CSV table of C-alpha atoms in Angstrom, one decimal:
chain,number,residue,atom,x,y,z
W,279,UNK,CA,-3.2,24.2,-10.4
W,280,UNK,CA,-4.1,20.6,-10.3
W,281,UNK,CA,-7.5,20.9,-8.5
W,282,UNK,CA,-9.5,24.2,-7.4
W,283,UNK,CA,-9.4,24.5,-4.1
W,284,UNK,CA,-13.4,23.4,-2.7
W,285,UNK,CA,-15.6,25.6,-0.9
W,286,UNK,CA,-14.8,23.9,2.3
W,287,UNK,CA,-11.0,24.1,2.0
W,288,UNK,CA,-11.4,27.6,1.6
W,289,UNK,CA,-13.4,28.3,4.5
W,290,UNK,CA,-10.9,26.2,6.4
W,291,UNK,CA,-8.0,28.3,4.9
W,292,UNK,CA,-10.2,31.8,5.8
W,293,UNK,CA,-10.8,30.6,9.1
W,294,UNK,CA,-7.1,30.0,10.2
W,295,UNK,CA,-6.5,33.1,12.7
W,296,UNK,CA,-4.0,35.1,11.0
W,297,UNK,CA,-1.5,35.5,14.3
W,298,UNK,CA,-1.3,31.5,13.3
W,299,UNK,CA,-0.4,32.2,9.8
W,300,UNK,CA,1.9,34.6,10.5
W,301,UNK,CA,3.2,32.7,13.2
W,302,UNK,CA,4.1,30.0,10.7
W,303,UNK,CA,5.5,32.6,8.1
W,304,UNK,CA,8.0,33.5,10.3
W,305,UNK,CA,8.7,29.8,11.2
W,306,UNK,CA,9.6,29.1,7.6
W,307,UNK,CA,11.5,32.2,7.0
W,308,UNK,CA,13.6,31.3,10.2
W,309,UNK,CA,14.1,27.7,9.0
W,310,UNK,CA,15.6,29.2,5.9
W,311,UNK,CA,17.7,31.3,8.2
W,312,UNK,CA,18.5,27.7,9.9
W,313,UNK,CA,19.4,26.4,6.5
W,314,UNK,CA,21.7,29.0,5.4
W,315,UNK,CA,23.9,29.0,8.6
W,316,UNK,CA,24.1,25.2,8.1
W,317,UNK,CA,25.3,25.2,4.7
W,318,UNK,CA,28.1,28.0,5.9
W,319,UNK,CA,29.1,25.5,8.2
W,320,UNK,CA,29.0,22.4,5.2
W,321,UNK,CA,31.4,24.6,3.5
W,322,UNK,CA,33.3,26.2,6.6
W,323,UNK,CA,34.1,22.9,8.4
W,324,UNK,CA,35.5,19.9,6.5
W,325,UNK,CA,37.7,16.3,7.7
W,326,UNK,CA,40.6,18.3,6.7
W,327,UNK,CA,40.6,21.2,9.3
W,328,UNK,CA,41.5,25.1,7.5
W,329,UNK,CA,40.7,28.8,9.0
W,330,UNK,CA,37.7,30.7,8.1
W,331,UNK,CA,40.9,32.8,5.9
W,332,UNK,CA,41.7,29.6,4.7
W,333,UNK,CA,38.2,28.6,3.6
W,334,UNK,CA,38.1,32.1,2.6
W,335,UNK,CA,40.8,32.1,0.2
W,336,UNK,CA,39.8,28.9,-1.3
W,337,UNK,CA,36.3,30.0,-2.5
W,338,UNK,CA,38.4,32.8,-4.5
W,339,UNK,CA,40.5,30.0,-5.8
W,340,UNK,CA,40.5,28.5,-9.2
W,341,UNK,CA,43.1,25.9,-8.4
W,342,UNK,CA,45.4,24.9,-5.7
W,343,UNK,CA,45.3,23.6,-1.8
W,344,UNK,CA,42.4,25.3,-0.6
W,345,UNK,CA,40.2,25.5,-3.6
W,346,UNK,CA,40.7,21.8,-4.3
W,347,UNK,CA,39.0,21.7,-0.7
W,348,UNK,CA,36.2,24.3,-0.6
W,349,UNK,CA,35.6,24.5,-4.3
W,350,UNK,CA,35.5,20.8,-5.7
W,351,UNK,CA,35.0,19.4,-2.7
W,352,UNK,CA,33.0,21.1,0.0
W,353,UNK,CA,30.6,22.9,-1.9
W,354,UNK,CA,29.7,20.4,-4.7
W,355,UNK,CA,28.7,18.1,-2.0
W,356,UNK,CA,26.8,21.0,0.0
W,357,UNK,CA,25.1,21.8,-3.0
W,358,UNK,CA,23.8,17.9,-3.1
W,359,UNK,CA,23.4,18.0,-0.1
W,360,UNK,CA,20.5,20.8,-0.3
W,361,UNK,CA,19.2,19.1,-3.5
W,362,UNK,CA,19.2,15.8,-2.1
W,363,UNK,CA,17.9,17.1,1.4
W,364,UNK,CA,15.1,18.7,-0.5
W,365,UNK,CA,13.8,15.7,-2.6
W,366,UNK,CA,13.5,13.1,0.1
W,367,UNK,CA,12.0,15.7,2.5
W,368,UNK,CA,9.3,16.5,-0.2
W,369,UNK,CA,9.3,12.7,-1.5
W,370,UNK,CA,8.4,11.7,2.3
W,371,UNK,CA,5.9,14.7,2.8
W,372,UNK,CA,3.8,13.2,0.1
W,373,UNK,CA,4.2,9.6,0.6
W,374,UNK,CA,3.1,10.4,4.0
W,375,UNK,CA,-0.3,11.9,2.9
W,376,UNK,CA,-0.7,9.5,0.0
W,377,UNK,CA,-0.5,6.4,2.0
W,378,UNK,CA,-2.2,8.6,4.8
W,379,UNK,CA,0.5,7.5,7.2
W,380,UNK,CA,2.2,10.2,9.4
W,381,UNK,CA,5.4,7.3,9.9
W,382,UNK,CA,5.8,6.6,5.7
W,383,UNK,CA,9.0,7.4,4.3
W,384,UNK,CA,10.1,6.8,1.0
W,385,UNK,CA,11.2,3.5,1.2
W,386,UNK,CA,8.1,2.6,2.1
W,387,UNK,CA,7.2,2.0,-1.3
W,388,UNK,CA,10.6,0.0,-2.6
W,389,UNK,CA,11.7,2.8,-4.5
W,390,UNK,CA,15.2,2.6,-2.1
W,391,UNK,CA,15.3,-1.2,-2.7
W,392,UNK,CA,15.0,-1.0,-6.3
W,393,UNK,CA,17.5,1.8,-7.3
W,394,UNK,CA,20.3,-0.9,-4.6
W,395,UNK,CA,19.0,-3.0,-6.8
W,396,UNK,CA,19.6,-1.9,-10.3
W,397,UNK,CA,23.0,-0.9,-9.2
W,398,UNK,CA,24.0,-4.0,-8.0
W,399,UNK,CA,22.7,-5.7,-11.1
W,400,UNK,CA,24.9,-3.1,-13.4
W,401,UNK,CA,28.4,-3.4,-11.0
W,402,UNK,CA,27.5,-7.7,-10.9
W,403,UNK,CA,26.1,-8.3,-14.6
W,404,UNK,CA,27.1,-5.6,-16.9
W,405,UNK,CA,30.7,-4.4,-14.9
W,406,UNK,CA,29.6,-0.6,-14.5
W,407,UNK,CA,32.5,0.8,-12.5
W,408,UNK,CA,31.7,4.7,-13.5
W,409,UNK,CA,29.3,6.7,-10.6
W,410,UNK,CA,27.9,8.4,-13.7
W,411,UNK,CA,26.8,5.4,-14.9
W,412,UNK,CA,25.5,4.3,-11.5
W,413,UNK,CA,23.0,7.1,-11.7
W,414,UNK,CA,21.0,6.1,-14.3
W,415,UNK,CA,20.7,2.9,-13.4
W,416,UNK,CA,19.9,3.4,-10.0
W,417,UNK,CA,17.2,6.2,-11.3
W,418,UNK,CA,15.3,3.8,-13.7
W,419,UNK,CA,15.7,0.9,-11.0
W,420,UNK,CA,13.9,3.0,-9.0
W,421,UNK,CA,11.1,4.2,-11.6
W,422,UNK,CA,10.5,0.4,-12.2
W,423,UNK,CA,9.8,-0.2,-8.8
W,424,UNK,CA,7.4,2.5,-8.7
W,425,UNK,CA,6.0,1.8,-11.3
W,426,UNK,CA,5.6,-2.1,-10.0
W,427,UNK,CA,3.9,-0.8,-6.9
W,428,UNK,CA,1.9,1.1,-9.0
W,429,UNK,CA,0.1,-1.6,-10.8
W,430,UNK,CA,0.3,-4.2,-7.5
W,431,UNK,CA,-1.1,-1.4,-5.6
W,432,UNK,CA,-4.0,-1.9,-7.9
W,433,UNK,CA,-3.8,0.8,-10.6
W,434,UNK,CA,-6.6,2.7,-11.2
W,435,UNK,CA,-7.9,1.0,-8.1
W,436,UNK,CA,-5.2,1.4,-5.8
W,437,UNK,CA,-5.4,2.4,-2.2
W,438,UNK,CA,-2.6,3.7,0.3
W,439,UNK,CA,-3.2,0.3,2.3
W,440,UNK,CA,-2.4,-1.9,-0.9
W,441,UNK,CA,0.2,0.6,-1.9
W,442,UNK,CA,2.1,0.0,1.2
W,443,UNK,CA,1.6,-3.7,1.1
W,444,UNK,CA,2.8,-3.6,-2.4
W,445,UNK,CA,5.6,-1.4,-1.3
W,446,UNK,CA,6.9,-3.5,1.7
W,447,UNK,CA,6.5,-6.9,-0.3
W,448,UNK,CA,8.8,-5.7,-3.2
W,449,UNK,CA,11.3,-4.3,-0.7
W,450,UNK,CA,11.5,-7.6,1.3
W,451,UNK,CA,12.3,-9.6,-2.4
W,452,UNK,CA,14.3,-6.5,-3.4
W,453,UNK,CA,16.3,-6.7,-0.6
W,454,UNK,CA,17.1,-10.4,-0.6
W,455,UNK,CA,18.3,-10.3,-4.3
W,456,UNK,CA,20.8,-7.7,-3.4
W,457,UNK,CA,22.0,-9.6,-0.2
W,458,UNK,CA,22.3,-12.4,-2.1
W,459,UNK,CA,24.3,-11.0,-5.2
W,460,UNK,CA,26.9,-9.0,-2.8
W,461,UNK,CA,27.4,-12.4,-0.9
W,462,UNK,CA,28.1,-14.6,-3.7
W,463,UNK,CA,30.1,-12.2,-5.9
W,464,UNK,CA,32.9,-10.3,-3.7
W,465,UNK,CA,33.6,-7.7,-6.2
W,466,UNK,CA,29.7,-6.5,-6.4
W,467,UNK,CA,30.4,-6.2,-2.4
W,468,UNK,CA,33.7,-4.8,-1.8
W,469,UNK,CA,31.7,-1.6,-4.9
W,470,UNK,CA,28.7,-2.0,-3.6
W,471,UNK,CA,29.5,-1.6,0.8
W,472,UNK,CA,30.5,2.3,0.3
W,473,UNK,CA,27.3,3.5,-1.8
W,474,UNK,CA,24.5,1.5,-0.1
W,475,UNK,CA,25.7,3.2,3.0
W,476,UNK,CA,25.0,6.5,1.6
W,477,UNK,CA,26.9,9.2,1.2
W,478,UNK,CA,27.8,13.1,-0.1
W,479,UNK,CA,31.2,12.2,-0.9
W,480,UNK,CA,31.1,11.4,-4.2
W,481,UNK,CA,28.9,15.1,-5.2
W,482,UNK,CA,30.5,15.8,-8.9
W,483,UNK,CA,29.3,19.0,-10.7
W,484,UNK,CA,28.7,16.3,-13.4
W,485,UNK,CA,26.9,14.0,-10.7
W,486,UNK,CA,24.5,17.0,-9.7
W,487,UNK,CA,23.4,18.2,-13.2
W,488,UNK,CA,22.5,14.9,-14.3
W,489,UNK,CA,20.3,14.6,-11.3
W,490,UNK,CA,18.9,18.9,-11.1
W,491,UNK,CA,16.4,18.5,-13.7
W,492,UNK,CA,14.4,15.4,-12.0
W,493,UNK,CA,15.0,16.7,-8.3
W,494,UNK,CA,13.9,20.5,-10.0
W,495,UNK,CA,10.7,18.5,-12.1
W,496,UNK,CA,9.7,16.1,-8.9
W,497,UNK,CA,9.9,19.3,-6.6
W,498,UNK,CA,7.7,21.5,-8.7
W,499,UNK,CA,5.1,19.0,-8.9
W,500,UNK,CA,5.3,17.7,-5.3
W,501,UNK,CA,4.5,21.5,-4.5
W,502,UNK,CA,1.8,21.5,-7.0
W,503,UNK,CA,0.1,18.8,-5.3
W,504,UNK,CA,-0.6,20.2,-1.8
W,505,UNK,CA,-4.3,21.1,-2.2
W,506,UNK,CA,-5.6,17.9,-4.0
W,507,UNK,CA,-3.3,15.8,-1.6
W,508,UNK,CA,-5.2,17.9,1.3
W,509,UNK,CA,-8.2,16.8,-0.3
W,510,UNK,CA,-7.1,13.2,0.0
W,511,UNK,CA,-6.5,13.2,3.7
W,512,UNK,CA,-10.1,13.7,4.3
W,513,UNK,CA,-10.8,10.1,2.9
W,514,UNK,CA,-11.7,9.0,-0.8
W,515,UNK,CA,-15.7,9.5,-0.2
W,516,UNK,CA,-15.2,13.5,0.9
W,517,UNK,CA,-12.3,14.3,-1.7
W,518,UNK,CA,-14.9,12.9,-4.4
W,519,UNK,CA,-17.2,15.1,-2.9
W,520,UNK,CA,-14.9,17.7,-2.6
W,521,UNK,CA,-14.1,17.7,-6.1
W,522,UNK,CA,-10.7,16.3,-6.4
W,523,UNK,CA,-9.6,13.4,-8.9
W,524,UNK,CA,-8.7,10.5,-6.7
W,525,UNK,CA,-6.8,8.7,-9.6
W,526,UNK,CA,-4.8,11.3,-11.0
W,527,UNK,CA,-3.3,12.8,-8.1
W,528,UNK,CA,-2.4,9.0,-6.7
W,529,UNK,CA,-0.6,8.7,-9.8
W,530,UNK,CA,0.8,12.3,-10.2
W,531,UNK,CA,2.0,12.0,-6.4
W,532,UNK,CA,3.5,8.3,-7.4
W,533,UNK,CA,5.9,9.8,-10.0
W,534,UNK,CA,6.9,13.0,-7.8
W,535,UNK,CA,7.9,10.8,-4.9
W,536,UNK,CA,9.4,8.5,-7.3
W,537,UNK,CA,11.4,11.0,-9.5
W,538,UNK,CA,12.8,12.7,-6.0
W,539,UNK,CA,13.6,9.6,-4.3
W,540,UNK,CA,15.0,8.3,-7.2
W,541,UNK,CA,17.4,11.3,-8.4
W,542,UNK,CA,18.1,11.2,-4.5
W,543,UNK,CA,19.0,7.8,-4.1
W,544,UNK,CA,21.1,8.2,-7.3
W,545,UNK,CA,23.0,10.5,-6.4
W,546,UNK,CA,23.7,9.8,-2.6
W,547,UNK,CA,22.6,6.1,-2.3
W,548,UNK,CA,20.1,5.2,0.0
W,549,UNK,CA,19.8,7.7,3.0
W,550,UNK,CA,17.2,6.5,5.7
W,551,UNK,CA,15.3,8.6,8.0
W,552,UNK,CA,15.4,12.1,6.1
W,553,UNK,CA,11.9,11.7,4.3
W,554,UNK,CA,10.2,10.1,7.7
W,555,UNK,CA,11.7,12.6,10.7
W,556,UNK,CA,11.7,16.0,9.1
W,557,UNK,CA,7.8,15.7,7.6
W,558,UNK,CA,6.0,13.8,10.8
W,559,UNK,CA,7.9,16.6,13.1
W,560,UNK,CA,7.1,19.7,10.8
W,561,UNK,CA,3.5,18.2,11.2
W,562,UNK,CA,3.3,18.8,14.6
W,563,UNK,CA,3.8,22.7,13.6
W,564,UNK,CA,2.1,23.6,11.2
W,565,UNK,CA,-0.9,20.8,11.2
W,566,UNK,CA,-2.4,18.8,8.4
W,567,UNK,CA,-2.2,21.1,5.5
W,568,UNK,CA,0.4,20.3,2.8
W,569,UNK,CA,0.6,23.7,1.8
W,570,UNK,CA,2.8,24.2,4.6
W,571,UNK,CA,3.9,21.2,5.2
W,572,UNK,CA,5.7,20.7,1.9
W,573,UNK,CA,7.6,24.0,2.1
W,574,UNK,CA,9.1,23.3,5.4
W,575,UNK,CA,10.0,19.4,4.5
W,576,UNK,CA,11.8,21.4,1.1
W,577,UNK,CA,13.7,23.8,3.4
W,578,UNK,CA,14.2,21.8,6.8
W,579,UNK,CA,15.3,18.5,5.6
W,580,UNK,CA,18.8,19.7,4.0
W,581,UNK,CA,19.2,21.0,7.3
W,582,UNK,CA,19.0,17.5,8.5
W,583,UNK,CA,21.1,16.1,6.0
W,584,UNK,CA,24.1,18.9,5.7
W,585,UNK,CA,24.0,19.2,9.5
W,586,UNK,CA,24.3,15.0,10.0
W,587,UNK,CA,26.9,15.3,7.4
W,588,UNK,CA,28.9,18.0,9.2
W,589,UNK,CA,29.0,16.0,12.2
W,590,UNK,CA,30.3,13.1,10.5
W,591,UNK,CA,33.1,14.9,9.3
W,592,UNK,CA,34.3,16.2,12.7
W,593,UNK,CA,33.4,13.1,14.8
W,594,UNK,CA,35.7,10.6,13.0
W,595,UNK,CA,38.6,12.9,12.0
W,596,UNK,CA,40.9,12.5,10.0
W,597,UNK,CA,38.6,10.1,8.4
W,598,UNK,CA,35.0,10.6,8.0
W,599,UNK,CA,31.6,8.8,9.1
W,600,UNK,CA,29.1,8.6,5.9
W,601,UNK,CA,26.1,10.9,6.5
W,602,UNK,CA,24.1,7.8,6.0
W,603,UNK,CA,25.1,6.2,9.1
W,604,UNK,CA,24.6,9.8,11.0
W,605,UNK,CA,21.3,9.7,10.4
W,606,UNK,CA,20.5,5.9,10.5
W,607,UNK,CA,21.9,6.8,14.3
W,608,UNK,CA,19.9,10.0,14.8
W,609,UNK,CA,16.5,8.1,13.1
W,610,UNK,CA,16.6,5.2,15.2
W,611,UNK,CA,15.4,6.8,18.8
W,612,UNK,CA,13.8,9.8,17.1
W,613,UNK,CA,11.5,6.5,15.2
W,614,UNK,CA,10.9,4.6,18.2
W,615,UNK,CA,9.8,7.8,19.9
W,616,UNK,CA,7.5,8.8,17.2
W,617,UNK,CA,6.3,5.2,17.2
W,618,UNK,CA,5.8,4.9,21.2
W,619,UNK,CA,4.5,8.7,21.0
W,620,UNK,CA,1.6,7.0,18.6
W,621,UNK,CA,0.8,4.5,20.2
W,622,UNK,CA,0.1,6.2,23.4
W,623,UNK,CA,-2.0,8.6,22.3
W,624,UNK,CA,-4.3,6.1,20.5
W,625,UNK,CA,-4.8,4.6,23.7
């Protein structure tokens, strides 16, 4: 445990009505019910149409037709899918109550910008072709971004408003340098077009064990963090007062949005939306404390992702529509609702 939980927050905690607790048990353990009758239909339903008995007999199929389909294919990218789901959900959850802003997302902070970039730097300068070797890069491009916002945000000092600022600043550079590369070199574009859109299609049992331990590490801790990060939200003067260590659970949240994003982004390229839609609308459930919050982001947001990947397959058949695209079209209304929803209650 990262910070005992104050006098207050338990009071808080002991004065939820337990018909509300268990109202949100059972919320979580039908969203994991959700979860496991979308990834059924991740592996069930595919660009390439086949029978439940066909689906069937390829999970029981070391080789051939079918299992090329629902073994190396369908499942390693459901599997990423989940994992991938999982860290931006959580990465987003945290960002949100770090930078105390219920519309953050992870590429709030540049971390998407700087794992496009690092990629686009290895395909342009050093003539990377391999995915496995896009992963690293893209992970430590997006570690030195964090770690950039980190000290801009003002260290030791920082605050979620210069965070963000930070954040956004090094995105808008970020951004321009990769725009620029893919323009002027046409090989960088004609790689770079396919991952920057984001995608599941290239999930690899050796893509997804490079990537497990970091999503596995940045989850763990993002969990860990719910009671100091609930802390935070009640402004730096209480959570003093309250006993939490302001500085240490900036930073610790920092590296568990940056390590999830990061393998994420990795892994899938940059997928927008996931880490700002699932957290803000979990919110409205099970209110403001992260200890629920951050188990529903973990569990709901694959949902999101495997479902907007499922309809891609079956919407553009016999070709597919990248799940990055799904959800860029599913984020856009949902933002400007949350957005307009804001703005009028404020009023």
């Amino acid at each position: 445990m990262l910070v005992d939980s104050p006098p207050e927050q338990r009071a808080e905690s002991e004065s939820v009505p337990p018909t509300r607790r268990a109202i949100r048990a059972v919320g979580l353990l039908v969203s994991v019910l959700i979860l496991v009758v979308v990834v059924l239909a991740s592996i069930a339903i595919g660009a390439k149409q086949l029978s439940l008995g066909e689906v069937w007999h390829g999970l029981f199929e070391s080789s051939g037709t079918y299992g090329d389909v629902v073994v190396d294919d369908r499942i390693s990218r459901t599997l990423l899918g989940l994992l991938a789901g999982a860290g931006l959900g959580l990465a987003g959850a945290v960002l949100q109550a770090l930078t105390r802003n219920p519309l953050a997302d992870p590429g709030l902070l540049g971390i998407n910008a700087g794992a496009s970039a690092a990629v686009v730097t290895a395909i342009t300068f050093f003539g990377v072709t391999s995915l496995n070797v896009y992963v690293w890069f893209a992970f430590l491009g997006a570690a030195a971004v964090g770690a950039l916002v980190w000290f801009l945000g003002g260290s030791r000092g920082a605050t979620p408003v210069r965070l963000a600022l930070a954040g956004t600043a090094i995105t808008a550079a970020l951004y321009g340098y990769l725009q620029a590369v893919m323009i002027t070199d046409d090989s960088a574009l004609n790689k770079m077009r396919f991952w920057t859109v984001g995608s599941l299609t290239s999930a690899t049992d050796s893509t997804i064990k490079q990537v497990l331990p970091f999503l596995v590490a940045g989850m763990v801790l993002a969990l860990a963090l719910a009671r100091p990060l609930n802390a935070m939200e009640m402004g730096d003067d209480t959570a003093k007062a309250l006993g939490a260590n302001l500085n240490r659970t900036r930073v610790l949240s920092m590296l568990a949005a940056t390590v999830l994003c990061g393998a994420a982004t990795a892994a899938c390229g940059p997928i927008v939306f996931v880490g700002l839609m699932v957290p803000h609308a979990v919110r409205s459930f099970t209110g403001p404390d992260l200890r629920w919050i951050l188990p529903y982001a973990a569990v709901l947001s694959p949902v999101l992702l495997l479902g907007a990947d499922v309809v891609g397959r079956i919407v553009a058949r016999p070709a597919e529509l990248q799940v990055g695209i799904v959800t860029a079209i599913l984020g856009g209304p949902v933002f400007i609702f949350l957005v307009r929803r804001r703005r009028t209650a404020q009023l």
